[in-house]
Short mmCIF file of C-alpha atoms in Angstrom, two decimals:
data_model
loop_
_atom_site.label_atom_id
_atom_site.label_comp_id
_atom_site.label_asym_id
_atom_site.label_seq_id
_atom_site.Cartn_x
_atom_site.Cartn_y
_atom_site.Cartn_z
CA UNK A 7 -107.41 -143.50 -3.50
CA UNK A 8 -106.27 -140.51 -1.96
CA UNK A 9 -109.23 -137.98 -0.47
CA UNK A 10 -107.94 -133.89 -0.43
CA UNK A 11 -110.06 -131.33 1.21
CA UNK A 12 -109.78 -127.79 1.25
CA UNK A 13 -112.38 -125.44 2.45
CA UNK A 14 -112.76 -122.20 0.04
CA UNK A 15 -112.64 -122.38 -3.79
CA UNK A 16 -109.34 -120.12 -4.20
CA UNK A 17 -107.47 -123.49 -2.45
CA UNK A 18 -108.87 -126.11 -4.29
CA UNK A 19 -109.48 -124.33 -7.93
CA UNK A 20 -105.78 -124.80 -9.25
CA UNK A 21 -106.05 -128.42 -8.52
CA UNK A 22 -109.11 -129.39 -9.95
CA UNK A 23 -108.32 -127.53 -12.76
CA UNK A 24 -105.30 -130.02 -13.16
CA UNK A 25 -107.12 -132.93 -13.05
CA UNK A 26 -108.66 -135.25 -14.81
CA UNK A 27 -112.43 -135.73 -13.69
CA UNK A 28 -114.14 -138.72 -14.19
CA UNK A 29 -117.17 -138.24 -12.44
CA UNK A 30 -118.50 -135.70 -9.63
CA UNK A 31 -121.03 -137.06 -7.14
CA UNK A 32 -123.29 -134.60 -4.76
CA UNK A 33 -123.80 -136.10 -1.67
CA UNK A 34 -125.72 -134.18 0.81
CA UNK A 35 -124.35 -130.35 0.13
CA UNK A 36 -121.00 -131.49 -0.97
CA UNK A 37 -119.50 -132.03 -4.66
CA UNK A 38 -117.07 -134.45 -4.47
CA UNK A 39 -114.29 -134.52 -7.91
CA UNK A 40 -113.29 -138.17 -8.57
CA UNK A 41 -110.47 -138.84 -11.22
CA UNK A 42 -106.96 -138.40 -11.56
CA UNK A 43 -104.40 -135.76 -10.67
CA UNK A 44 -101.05 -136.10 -11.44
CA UNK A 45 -101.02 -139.39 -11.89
CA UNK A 46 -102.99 -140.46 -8.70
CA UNK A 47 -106.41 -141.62 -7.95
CA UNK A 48 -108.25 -138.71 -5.77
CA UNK A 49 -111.35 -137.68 -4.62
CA UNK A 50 -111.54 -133.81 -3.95
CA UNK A 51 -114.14 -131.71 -1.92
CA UNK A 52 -114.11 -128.45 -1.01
CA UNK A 53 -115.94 -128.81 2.88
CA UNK A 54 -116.70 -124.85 3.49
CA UNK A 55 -114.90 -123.62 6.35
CA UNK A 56 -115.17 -124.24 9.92
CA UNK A 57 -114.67 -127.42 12.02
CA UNK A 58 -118.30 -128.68 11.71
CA UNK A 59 -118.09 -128.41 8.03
CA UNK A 60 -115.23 -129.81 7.47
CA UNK A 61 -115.84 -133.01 9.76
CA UNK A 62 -118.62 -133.36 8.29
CA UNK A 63 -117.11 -133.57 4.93
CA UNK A 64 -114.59 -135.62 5.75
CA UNK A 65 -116.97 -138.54 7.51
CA UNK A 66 -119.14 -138.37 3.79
CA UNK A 67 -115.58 -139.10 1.96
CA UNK A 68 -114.68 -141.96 3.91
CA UNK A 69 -117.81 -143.10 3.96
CA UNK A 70 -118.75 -142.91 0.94
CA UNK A 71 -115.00 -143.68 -1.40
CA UNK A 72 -112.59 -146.11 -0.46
CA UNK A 73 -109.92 -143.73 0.94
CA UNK A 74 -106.41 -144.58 2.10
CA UNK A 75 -105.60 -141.51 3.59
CA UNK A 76 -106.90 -137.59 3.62
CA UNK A 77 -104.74 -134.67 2.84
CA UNK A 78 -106.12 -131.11 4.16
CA UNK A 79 -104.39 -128.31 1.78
CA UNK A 80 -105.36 -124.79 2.34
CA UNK A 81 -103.47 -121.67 4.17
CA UNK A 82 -103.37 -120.71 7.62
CA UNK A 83 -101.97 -118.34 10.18
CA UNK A 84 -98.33 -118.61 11.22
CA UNK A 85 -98.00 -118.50 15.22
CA UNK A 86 -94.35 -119.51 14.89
CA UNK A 87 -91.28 -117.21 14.80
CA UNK A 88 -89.68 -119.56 12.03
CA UNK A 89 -92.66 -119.56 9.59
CA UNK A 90 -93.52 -116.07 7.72
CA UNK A 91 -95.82 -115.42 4.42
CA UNK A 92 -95.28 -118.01 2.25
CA UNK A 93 -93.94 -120.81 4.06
CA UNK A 94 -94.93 -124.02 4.66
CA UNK A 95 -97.11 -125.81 7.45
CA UNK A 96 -96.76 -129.27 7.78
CA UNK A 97 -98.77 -131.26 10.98
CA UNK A 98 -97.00 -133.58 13.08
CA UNK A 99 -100.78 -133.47 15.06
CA UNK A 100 -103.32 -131.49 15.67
CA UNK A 101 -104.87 -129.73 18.47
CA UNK A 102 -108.89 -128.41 18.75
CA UNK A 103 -107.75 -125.24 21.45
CA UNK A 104 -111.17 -123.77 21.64
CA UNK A 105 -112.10 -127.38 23.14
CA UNK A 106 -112.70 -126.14 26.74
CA UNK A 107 -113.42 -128.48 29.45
CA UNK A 108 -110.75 -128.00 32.29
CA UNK A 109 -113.66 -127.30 34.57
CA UNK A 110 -114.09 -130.97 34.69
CA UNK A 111 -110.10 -131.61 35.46
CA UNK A 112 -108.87 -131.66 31.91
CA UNK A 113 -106.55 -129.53 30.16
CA UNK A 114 -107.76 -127.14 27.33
CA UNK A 115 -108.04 -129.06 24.02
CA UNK A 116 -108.81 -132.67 25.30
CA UNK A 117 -110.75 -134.43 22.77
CA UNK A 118 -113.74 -137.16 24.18
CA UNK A 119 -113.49 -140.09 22.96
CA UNK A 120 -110.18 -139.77 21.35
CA UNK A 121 -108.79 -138.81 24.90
CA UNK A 122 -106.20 -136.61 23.67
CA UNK A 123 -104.98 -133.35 23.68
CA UNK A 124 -102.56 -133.59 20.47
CA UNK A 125 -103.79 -135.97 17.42
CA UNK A 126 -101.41 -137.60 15.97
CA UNK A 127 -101.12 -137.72 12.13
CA UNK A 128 -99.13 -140.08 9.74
CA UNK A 129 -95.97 -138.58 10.34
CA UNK A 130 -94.33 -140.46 7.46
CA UNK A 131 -96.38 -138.19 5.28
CA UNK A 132 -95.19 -135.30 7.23
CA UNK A 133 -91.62 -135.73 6.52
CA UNK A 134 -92.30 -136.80 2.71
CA UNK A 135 -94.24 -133.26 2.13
CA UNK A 136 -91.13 -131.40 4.08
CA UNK A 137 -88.61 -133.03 2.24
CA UNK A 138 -90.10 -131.86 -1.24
CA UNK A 139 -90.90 -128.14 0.24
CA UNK A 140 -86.69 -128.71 0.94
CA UNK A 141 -86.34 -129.65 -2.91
CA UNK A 142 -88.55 -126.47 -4.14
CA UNK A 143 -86.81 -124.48 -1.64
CA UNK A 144 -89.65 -123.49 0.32
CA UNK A 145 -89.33 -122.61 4.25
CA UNK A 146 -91.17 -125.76 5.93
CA UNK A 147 -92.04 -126.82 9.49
CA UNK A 148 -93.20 -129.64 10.65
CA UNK A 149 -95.33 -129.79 13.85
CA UNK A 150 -98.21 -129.47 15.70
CA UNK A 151 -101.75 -126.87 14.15
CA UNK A 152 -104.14 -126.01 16.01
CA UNK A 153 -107.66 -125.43 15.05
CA UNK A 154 -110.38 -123.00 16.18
CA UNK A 155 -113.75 -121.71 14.23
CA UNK A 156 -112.09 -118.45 14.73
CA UNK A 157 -109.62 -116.45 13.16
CA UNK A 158 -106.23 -115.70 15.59
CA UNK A 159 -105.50 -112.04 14.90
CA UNK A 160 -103.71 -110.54 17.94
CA UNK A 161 -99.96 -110.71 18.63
CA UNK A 162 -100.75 -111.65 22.68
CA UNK A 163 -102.93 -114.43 21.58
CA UNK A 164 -100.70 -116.01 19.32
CA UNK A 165 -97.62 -115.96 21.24
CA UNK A 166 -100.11 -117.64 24.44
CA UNK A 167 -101.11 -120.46 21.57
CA UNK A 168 -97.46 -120.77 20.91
CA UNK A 169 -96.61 -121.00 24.37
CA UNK A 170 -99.61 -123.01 25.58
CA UNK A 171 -99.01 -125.55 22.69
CA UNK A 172 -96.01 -125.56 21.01
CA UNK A 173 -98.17 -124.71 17.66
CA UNK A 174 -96.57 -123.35 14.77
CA UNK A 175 -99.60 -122.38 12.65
CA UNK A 176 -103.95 -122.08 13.55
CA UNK A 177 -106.54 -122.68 11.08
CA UNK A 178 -110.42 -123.83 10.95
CA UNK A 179 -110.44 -127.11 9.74
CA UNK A 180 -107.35 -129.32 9.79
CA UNK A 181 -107.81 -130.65 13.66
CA UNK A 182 -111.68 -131.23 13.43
CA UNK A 183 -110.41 -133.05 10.04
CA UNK A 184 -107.90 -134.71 11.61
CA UNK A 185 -110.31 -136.18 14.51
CA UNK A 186 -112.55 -137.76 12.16
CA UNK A 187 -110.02 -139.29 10.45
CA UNK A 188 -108.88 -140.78 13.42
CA UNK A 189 -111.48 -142.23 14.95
CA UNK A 190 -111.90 -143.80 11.59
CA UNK A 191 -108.72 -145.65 11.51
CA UNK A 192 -107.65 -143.56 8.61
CA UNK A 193 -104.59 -141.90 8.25
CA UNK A 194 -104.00 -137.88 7.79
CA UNK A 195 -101.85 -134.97 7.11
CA UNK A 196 -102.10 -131.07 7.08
CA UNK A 197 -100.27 -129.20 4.38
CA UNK A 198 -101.17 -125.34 5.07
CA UNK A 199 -98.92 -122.56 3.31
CA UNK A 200 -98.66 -118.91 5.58
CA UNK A 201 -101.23 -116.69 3.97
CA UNK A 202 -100.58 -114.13 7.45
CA UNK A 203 -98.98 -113.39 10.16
CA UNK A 204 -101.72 -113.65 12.84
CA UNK A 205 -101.32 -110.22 13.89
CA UNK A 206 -103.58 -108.75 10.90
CA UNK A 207 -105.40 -110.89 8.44
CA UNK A 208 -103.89 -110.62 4.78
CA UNK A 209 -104.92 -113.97 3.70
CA UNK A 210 -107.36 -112.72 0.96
CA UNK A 211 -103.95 -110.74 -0.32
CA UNK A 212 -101.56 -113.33 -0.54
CA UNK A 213 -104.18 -116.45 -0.79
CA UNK A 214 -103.98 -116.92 -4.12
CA UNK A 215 -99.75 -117.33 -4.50
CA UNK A 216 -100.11 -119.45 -1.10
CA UNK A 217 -102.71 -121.88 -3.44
CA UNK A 218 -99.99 -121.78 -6.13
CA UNK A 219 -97.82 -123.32 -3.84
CA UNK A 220 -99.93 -126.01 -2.88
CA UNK A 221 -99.90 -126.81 -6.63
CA UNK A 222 -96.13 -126.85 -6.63
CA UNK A 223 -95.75 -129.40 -3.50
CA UNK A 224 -99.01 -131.81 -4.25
CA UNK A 225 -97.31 -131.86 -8.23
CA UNK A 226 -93.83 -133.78 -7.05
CA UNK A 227 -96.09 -135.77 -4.06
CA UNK A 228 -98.87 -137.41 -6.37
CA UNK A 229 -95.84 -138.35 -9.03
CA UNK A 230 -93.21 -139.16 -6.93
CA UNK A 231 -94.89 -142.16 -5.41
CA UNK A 232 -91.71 -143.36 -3.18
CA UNK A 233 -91.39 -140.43 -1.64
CA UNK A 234 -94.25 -141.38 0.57
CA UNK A 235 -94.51 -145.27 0.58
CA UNK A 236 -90.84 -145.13 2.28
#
């Protein structure tokens, strides 16, 4: 079974509205959709945004459904030259850069107990989601997201990200995501479409063709099932 999150409505509406619900469960102050979607056992929750919501919805899916692996869709903010409106985010791992303790000797972003700066995700997912954003013609990059509860919105601060990190896009969820799935053994992957350019925010403009997207890639994924077990 396959567990998605997103974290606002307009990313996760166009997907439940293509499946096939068997059941919903609420479980704390989550809804979780079980059933089918395009051919492919899921469990769907929308986790609110922010990193403390959305690790906290992640833990209650794998804790709670027998999940093989988590898929964050949503849109984010492109910090990359090579990634405009539009285009496609893909994680090669994930990096919490409002994580702060290089007072103590680390560097910015190191995670306790996972000991890293960059988490890794399933990178064979990675390259199955870029190789159908090739086949729909969609701009796609794969590599590494970073994650604050905060949105990126000046030109100076994204290029230091950039520079700092090597990121290509920032977001609010898919790193805290991505640590909890981690430290549970389970595997991950972020697929976030460019709703801006982080120097103003026009993701409530262009949020609902970035969802549309999402639709587009997940459709060939959940059907194309050797695409990812390669």
């Amino acid at each position: 079974m396959i567990g998605i999150i997103g974290a606002m409505e307009i990313e996760l509406d166009r997907l439940i509205s293509n499946m096939k619900i068997e059941k919903k469960k609420k479980i704390a102050f989550l809804e979780f959709y079980i059933g089918t979607l395009y051919t492919k056992k899921v469990v769907l929750v929308k986790s609110n945004e922010g990193k403390v919501n959305s690790a906290v919805a992640t833990q209650l899916l794998i804790s709670n459904f027998d999940i093989d692996y988590v898929i964050n869709v949503g849109i984010a903010g492109s910090i990359s030259e090579e990634l405009n409106v539009f285009d496609v985010a893909i994680s090669k791992d994930t990096v919490e850069f409002d994580q702060d303790v290089s007072s103590l000797g680390y560097k910015i972003g190191y995670t306790f107990g996972i000991n890293k700066v960059n988490i890794p995700v399933n990178i064979k997912l990675s390259n199955s989601l870029k190789k159908i954003c090739d086949r729909l013609h969609f701009n796609s990059k794969i590599g590494t997201i970073l994650t604050s509860d905060r949105f990126v919105t000046s030109k100076k601060e994204k290029d230091n990200l950039n520079k700092r990190f090597n990121g290509i896009a920032v977001d609010m969820e898919s790193a805290s995501i991505n640590h909890v799935a981690y430290l549970n053994n389970i595997d991950f992957v972020a697929l976030r479409v460019i709703s801006d350019n982080g120097n103003n925010i026009e993701y409530r403009k262009f949020a609902e063709n970035a969802a549309e997207n999402i639709l587009k890639i997940l459709k060939i994924y959940l059907e194309e099932e050797d695409l990812w077990k390669k």
